[in-house]
PDB file of C-alpha atoms in Angstrom:
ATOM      1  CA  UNK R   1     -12.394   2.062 -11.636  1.00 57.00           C
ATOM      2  CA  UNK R   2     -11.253  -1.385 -12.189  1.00 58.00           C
ATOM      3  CA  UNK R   3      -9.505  -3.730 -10.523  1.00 61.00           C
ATOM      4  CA  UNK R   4      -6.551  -3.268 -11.268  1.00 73.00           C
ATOM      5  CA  UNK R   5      -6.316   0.069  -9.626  1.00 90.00           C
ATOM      6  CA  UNK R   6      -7.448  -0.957  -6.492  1.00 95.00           C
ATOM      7  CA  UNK R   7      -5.286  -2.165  -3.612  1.00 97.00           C
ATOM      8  CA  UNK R   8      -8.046  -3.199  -1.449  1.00 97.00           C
ATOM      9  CA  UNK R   9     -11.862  -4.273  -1.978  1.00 97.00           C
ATOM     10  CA  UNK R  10     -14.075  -5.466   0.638  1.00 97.00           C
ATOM     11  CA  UNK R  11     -17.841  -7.119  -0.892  1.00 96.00           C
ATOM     12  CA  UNK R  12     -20.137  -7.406   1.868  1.00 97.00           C
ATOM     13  CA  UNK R  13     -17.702  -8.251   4.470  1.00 97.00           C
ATOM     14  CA  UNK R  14     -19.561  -9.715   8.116  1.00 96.00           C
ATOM     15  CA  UNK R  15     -17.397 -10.447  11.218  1.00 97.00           C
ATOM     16  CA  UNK R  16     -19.243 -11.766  14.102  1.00 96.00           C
ATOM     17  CA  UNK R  17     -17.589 -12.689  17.464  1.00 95.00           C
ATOM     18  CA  UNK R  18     -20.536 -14.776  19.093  1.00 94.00           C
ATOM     19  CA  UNK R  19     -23.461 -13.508  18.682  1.00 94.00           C
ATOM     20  CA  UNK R  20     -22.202  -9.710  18.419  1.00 95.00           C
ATOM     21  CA  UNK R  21     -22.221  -8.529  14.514  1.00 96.00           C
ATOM     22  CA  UNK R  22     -19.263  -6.344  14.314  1.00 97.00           C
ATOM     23  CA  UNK R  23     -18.957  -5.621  10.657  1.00 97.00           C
ATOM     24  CA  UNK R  24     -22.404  -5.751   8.997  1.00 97.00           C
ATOM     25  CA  UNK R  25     -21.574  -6.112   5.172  1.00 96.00           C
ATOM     26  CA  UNK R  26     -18.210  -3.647   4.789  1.00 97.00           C
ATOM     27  CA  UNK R  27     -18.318  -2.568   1.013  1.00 97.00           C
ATOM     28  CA  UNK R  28     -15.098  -0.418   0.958  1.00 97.00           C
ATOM     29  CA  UNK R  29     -12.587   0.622  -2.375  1.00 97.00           C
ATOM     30  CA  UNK R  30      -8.775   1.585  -1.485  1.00 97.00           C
ATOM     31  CA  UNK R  31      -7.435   2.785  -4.695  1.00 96.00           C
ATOM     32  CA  UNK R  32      -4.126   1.756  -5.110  1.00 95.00           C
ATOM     33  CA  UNK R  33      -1.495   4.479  -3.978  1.00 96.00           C
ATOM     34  CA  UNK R  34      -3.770   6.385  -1.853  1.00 97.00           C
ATOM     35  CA  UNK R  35      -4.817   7.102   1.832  1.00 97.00           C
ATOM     36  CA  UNK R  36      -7.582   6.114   3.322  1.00 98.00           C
ATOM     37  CA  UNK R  37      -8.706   7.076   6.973  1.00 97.00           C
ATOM     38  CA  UNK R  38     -11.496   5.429   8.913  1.00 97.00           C
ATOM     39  CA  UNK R  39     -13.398   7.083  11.431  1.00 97.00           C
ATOM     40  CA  UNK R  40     -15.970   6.520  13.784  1.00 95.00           C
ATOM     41  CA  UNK R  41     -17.226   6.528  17.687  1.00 94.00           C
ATOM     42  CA  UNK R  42     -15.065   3.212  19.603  1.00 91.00           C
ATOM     43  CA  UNK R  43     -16.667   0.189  18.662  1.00 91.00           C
ATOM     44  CA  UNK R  44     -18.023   1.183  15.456  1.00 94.00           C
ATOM     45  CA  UNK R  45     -15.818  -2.260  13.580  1.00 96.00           C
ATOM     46  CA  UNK R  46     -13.299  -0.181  12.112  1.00 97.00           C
ATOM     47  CA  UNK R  47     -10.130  -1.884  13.570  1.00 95.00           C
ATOM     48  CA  UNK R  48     -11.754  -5.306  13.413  1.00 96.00           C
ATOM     49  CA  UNK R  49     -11.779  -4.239   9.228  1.00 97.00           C
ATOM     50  CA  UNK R  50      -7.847  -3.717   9.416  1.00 96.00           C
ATOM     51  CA  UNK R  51      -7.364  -7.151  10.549  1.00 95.00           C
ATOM     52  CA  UNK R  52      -9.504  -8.782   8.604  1.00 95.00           C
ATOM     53  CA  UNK R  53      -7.958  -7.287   5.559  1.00 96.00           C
ATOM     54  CA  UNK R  54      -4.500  -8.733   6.851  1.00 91.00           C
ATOM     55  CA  UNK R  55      -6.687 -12.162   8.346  1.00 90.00           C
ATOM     56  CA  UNK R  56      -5.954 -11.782  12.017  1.00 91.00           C
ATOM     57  CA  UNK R  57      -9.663 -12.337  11.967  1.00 93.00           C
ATOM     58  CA  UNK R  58     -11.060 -14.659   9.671  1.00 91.00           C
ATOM     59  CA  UNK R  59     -14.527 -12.759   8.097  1.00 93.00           C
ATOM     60  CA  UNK R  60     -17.896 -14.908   8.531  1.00 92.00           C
ATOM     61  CA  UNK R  61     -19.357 -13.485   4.782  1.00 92.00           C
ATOM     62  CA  UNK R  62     -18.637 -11.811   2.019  1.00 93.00           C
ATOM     63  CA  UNK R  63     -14.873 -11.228   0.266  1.00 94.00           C
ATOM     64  CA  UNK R  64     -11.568  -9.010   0.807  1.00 95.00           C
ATOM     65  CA  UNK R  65      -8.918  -8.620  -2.009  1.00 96.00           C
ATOM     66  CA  UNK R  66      -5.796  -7.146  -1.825  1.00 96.00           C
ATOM     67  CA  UNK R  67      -3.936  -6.337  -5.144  1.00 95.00           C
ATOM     68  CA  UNK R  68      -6.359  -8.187  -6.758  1.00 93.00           C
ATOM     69  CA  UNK R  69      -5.639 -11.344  -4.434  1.00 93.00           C
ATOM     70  CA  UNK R  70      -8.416 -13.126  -2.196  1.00 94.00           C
ATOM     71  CA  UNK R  71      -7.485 -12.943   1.230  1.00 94.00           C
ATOM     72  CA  UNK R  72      -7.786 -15.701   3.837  1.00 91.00           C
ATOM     73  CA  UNK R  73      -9.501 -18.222   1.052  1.00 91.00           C
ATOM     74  CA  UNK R  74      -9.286 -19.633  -2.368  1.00 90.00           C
ATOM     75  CA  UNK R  75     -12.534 -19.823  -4.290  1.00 87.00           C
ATOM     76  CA  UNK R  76     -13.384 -23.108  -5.991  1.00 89.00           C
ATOM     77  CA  UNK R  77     -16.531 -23.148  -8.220  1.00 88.00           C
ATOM     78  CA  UNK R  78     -18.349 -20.179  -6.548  1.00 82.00           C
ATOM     79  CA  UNK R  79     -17.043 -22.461  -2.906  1.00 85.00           C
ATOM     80  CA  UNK R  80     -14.629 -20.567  -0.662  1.00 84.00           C
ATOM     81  CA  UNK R  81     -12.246 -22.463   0.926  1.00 88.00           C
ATOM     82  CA  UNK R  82      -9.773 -21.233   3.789  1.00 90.00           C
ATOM     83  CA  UNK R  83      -6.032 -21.706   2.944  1.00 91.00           C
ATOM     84  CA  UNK R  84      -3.065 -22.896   4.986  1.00 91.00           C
ATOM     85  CA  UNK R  85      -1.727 -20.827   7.947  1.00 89.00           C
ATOM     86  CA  UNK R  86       1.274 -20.937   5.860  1.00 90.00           C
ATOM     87  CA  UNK R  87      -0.543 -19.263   2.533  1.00 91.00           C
ATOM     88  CA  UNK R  88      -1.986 -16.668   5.183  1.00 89.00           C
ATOM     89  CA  UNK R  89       1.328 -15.832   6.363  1.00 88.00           C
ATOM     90  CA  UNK R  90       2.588 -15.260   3.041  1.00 89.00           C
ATOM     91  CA  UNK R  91       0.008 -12.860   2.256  1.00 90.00           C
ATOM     92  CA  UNK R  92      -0.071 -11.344   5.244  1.00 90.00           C
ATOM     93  CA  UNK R  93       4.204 -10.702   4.488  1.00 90.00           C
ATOM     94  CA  UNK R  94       2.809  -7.738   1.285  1.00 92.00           C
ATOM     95  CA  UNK R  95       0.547  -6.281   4.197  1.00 95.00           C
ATOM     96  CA  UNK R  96       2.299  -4.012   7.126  1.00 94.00           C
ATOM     97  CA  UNK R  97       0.375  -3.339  10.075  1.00 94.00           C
ATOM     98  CA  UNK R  98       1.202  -0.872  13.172  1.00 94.00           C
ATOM     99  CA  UNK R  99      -1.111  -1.243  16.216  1.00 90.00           C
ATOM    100  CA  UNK R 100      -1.555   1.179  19.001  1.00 88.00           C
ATOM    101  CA  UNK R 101       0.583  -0.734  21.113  1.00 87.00           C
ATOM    102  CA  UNK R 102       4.460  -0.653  19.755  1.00 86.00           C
ATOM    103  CA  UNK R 103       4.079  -4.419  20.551  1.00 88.00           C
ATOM    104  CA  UNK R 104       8.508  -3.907  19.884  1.00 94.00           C
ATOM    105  CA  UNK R 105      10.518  -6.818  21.003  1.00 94.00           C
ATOM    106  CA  UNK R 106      11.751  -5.694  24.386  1.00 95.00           C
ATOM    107  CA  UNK R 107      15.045  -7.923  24.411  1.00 96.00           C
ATOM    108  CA  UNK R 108      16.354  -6.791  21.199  1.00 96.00           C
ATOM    109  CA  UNK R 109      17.729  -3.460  19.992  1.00 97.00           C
ATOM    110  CA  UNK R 110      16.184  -0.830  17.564  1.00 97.00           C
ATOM    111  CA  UNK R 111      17.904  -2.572  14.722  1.00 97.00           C
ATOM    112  CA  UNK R 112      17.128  -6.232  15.857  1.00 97.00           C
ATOM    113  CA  UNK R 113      13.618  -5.625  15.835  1.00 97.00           C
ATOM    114  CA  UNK R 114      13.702  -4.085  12.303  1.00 97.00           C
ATOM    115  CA  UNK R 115      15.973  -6.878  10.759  1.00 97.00           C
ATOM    116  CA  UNK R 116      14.076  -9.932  12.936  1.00 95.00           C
ATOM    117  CA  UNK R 117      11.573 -10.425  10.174  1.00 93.00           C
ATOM    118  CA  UNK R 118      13.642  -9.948   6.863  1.00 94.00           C
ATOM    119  CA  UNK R 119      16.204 -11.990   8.004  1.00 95.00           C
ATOM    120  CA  UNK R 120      13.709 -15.659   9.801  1.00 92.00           C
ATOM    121  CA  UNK R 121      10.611 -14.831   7.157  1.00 89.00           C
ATOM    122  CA  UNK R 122      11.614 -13.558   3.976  1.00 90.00           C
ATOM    123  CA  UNK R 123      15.750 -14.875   4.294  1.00 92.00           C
ATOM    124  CA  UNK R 124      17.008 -11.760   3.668  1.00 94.00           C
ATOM    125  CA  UNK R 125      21.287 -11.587   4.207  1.00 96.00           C
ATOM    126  CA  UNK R 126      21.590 -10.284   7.741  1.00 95.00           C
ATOM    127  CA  UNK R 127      23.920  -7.074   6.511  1.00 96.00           C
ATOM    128  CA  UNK R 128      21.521  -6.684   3.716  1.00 96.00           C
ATOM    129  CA  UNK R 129      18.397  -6.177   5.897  1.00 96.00           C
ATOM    130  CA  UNK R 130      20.885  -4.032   8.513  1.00 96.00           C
ATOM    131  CA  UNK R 131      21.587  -2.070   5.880  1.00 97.00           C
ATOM    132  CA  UNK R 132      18.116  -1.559   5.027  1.00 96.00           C
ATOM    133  CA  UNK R 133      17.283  -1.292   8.359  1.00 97.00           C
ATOM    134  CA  UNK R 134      19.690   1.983   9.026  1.00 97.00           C
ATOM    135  CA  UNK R 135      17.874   3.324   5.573  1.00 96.00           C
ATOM    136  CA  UNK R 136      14.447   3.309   7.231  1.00 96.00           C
ATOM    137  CA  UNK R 137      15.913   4.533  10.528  1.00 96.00           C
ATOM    138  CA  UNK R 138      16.855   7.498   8.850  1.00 94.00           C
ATOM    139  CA  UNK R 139      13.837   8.244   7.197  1.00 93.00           C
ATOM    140  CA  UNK R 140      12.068   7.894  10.823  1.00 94.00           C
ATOM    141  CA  UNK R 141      15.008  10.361  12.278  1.00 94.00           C
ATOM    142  CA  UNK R 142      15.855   7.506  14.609  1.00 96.00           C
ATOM    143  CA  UNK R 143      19.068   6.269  13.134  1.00 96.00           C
ATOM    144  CA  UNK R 144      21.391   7.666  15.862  1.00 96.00           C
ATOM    145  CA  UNK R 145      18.886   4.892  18.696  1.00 97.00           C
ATOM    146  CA  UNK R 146      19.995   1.932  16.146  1.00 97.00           C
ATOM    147  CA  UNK R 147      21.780   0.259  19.285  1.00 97.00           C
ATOM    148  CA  UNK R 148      19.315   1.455  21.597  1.00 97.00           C
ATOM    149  CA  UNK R 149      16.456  -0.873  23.603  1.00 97.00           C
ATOM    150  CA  UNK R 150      12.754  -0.308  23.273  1.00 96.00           C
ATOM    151  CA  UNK R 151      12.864   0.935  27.008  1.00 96.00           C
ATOM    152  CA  UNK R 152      15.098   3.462  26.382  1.00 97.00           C
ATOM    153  CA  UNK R 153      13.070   5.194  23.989  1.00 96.00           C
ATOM    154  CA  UNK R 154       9.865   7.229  24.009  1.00 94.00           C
ATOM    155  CA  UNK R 155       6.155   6.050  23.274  1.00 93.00           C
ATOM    156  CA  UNK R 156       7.035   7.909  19.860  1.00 94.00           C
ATOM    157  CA  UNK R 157       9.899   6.957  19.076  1.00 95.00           C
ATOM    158  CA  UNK R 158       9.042   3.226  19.523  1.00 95.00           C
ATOM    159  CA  UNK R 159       6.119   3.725  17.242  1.00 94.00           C
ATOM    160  CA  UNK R 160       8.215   4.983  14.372  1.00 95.00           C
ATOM    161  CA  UNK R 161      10.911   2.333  15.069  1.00 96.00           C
ATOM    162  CA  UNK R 162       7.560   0.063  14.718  1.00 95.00           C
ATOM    163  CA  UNK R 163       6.935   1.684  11.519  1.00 95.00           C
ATOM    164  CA  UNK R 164      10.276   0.810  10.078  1.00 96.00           C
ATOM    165  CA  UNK R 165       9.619  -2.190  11.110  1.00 95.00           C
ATOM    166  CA  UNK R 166       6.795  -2.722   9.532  1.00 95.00           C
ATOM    167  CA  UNK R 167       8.208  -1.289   6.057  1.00 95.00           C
ATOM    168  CA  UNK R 168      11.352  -3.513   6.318  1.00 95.00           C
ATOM    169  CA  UNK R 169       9.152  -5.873   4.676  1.00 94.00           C
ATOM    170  CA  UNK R 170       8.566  -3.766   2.010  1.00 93.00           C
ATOM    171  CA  UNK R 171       4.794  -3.982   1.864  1.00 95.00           C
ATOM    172  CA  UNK R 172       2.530  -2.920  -0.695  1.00 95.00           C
ATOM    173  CA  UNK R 173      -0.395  -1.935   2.099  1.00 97.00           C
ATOM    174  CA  UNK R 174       0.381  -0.230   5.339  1.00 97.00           C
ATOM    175  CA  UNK R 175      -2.705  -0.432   7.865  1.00 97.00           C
ATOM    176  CA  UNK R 176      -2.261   2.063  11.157  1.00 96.00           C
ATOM    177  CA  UNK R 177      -4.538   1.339  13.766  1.00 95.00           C
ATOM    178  CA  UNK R 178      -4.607   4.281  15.944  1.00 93.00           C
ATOM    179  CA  UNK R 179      -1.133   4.721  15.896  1.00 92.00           C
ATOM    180  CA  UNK R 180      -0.729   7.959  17.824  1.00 92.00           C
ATOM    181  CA  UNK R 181      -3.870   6.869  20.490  1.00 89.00           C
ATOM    182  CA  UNK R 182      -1.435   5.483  23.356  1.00 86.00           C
ATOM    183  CA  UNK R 183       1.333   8.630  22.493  1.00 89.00           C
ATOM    184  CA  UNK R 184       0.936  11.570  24.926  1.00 88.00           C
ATOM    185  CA  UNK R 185      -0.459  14.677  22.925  1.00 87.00           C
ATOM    186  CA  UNK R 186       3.555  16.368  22.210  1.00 88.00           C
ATOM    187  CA  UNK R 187       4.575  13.029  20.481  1.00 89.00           C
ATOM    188  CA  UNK R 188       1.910  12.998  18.320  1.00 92.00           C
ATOM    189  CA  UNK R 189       3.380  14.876  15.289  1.00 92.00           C
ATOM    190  CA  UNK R 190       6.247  12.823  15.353  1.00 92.00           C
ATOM    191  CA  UNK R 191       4.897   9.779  14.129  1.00 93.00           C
ATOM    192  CA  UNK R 192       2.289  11.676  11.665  1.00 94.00           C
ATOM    193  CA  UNK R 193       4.942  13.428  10.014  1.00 93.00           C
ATOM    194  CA  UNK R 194       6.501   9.736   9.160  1.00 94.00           C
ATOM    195  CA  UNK R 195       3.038   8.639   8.353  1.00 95.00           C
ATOM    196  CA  UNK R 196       3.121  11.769   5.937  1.00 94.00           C
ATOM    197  CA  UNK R 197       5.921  11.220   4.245  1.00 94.00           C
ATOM    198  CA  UNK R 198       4.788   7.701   3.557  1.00 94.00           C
ATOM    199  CA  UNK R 199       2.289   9.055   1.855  1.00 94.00           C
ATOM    200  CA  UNK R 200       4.023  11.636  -0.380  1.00 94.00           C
ATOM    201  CA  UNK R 201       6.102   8.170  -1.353  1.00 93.00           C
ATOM    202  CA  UNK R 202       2.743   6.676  -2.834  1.00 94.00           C
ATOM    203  CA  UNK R 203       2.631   4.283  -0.001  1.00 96.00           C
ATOM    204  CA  UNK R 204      -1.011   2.764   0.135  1.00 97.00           C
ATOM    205  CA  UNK R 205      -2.411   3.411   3.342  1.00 97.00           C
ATOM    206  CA  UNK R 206      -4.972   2.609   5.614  1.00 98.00           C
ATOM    207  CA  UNK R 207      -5.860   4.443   8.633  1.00 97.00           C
ATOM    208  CA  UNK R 208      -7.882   4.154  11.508  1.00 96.00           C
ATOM    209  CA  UNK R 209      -7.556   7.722  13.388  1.00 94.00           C
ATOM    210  CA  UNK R 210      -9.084  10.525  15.977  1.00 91.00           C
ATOM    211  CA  UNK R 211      -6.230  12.354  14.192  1.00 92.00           C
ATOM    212  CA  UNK R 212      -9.193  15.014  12.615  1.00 93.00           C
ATOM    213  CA  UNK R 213      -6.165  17.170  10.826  1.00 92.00           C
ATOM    214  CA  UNK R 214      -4.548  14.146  10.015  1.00 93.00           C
ATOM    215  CA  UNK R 215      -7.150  13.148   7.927  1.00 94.00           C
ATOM    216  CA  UNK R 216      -8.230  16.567   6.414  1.00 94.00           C
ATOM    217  CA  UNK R 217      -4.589  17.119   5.661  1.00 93.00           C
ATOM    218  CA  UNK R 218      -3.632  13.601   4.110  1.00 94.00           C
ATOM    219  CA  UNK R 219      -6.075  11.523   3.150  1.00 96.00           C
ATOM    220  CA  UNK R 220      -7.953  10.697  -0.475  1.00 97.00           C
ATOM    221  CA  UNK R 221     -10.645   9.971   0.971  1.00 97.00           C
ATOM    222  CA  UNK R 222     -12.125   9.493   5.041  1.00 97.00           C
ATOM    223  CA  UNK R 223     -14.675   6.785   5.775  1.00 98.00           C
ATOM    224  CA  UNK R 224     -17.272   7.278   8.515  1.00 97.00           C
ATOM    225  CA  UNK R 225     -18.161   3.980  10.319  1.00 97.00           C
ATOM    226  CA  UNK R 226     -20.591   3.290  13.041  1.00 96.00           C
ATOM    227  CA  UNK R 227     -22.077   0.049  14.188  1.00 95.00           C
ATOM    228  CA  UNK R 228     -20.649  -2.010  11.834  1.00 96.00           C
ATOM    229  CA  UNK R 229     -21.805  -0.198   8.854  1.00 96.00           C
ATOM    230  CA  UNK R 230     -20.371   2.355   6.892  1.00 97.00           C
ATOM    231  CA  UNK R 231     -22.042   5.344   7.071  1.00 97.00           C
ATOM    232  CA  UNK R 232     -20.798   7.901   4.649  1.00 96.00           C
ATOM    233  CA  UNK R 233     -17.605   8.295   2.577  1.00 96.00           C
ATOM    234  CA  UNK R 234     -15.886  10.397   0.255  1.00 97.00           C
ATOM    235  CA  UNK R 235     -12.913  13.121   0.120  1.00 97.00           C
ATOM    236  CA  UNK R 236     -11.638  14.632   3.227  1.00 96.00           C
ATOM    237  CA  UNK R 237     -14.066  18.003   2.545  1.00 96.00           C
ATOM    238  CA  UNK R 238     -16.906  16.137   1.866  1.00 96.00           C
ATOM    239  CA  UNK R 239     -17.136  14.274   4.857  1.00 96.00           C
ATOM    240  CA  UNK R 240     -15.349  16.709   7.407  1.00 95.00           C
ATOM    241  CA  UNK R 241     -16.761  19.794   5.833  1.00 94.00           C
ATOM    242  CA  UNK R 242     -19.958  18.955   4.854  1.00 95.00           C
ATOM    243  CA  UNK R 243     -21.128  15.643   6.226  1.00 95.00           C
ATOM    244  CA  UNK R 244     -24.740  14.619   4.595  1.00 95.00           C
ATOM    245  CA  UNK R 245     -25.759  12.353   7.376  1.00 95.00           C
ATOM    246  CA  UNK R 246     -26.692  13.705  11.032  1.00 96.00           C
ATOM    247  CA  UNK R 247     -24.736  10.488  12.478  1.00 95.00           C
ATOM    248  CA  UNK R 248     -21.179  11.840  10.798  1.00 96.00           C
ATOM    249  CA  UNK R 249     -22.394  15.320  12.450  1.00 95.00           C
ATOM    250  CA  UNK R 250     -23.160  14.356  15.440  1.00 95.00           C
ATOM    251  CA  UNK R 251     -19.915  12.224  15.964  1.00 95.00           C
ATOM    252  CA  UNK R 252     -17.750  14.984  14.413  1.00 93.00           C
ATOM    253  CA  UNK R 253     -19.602  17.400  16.870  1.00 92.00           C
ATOM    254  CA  UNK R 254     -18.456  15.706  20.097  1.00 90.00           C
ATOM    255  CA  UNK R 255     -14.600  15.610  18.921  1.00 83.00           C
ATOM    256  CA  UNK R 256     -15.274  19.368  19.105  1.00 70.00           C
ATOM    257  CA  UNK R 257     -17.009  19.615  22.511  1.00 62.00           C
TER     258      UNK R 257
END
C-alpha cells in the first residue's frame, strides 16, 4: 500500500506521562476511506493514540502522519522540530474528534454549537455554516432540536449534535473515543447508526469502542491493544472470530462473561 492511500500512519509512536509508558512503539495503517476500531481492556493506550494523532498529546518518539502530513512537527535534516500552536491548530481543523463526554457548549443552542467553529476558525458566512448546520442536523435526525439547549436533550442526542459538530468542519478523519460509553444502553443505537452512515459515506474513521457488534458489523479492520502495544490486528473475523493470541481471547472472553 503506499502512501498515498493511507489516511493515517503511526512509526513507532511512544507517549510517556512521567515515568508511565503508555504507548510503547504504536505501528498502526488507516487506509484512507475506511474504519478502523481499537479495542482493548481500560488502560491499554488506545485513547491516548486518538489524541496523539490529532496532538492533544504531544508523542515522546517515533512519527504520526495524517494524509501524508507530519503531525505535531516538521522534520529538518532527519531533526524533528515541534511547530507553532497555531500550525497545530490548523491541522488539527482536517481532524474531527468526539469524546465520551458531549463536552457541548451549555449556553448556546443546538445550532450555535454546530456553527461556533465554522464561523471564529475557519470564517465561514454565518448563514452559510447555519445552513450547513441544519444539513448535518438532518442527517443526525435532530433537525427539529436546532433551537433547543444541550440540557434539554438526551445523553444521545447531544452526542450526535456533537457529531455534527464535529463534521461541520468538514474533516477528512473522524476519531470517536468511546462515544456511546457515558449513553445508557437504549441510546446506544442512536448514535451508531449515525456513526454507520458515516461510514457508508467513505468517511475515514477511527474508533475506540466496547461496541463488539459495532465493530464486527462496520469496521475494515479491529485493532487489539493492551499495555501500550498492539497486540493483534486484522479484519473484523479475524480478530473477533478467530483471535491468534490468548491475550485477544482472554479479553474478548470477559466481554462475554
Amino acid at each position: 500500500m503506499t502512501t498515498n492511500d493511507l489516511m493515517v500512519e503511526a512509526q513507532k509512536v511512544r507517549k510517556s506521562f512521567g515515568r508511565l509508558e503508555v504507548l510503547k512503539g504504536i505501528d498502526l495503517e488507516v487506509p484512507r476511506g475506511t474504519v478502523t476500531c481499537l479495542i482493548g481492556p481500560s488502560g491499554s493506550g488506545k485513547s491516548t493514540l486518538l489524541r496523539c494523532i490529532n496532538h492533544l498529546e504531544k508523542v515522546n518518539a517515533g512519527r504520526l502522519y495524517v494524509d501524508g502530513e507530519l503531525i505535531g512537527y516538521r522534520e529538518k535534516n532527519g531533526t524533528l522540530y515541534e511547530i507553532s500552536e497555531a500550525e497545530a491548530a490548523r491541522q488539527r481543523r482536517d481532524i474531527g474528534m468526539v469524546f465520551q463526554s458531549f463536552n457541548l457548549f451549555p449556553h448556546r443552542t443546538v445550532l450555535g454549537n454546530i456553527t461556533e467553529a465554522p464561523v471564529h476558525v475557519k470564517g465561514v458566512p454565518l448563514k452559510e455554516a447555519q445552513d450547513r448546520a441544519m444539513q448535518l442536523l438532518e442527517t443526525v435526525g435532530l433537525a427539529h432540536k436546532a433551537d433547543a439547549y444541550p440540557v434539554q436533550l438526551s445523553g444521545g442526542q447531544q452526542q450526535r449534535v456533537a457529531i455534527a459538530r464535529a463534521l461541520a468542519m468538514d474533516p477528512k478523519l473522524m476519531l470517536f473515543d468511546e462515544p456511546t460509553s457515558a449513553l445508557d444502553p437504549e441510546l446506544v443505537g442512536e448514535v451508531l447508526g449515525v456513526m454507520r452512515g458515516l461510514a457508508d459515506n467513505g468517511m475515514t474513521m477511527i474508533v475506540v469502542t466496547h461496541e463488539m457488534g459495532f465493530a464486527r458489523e462496520v469496521a475494515d479492520q479491529v485493532v487489539f491493544m493492551a499495555d501500550g502495544v498492539v497486540v493483534e490486528q486484522g479484519t473484523p473475523d479475524e480478530v473477533l472470530g478467530n483471535p491468534q493470541h490468548q491475550r485477544t481471547k482472554d479479553f474478548l472472553s470477559s466481554l462475554l462473561k
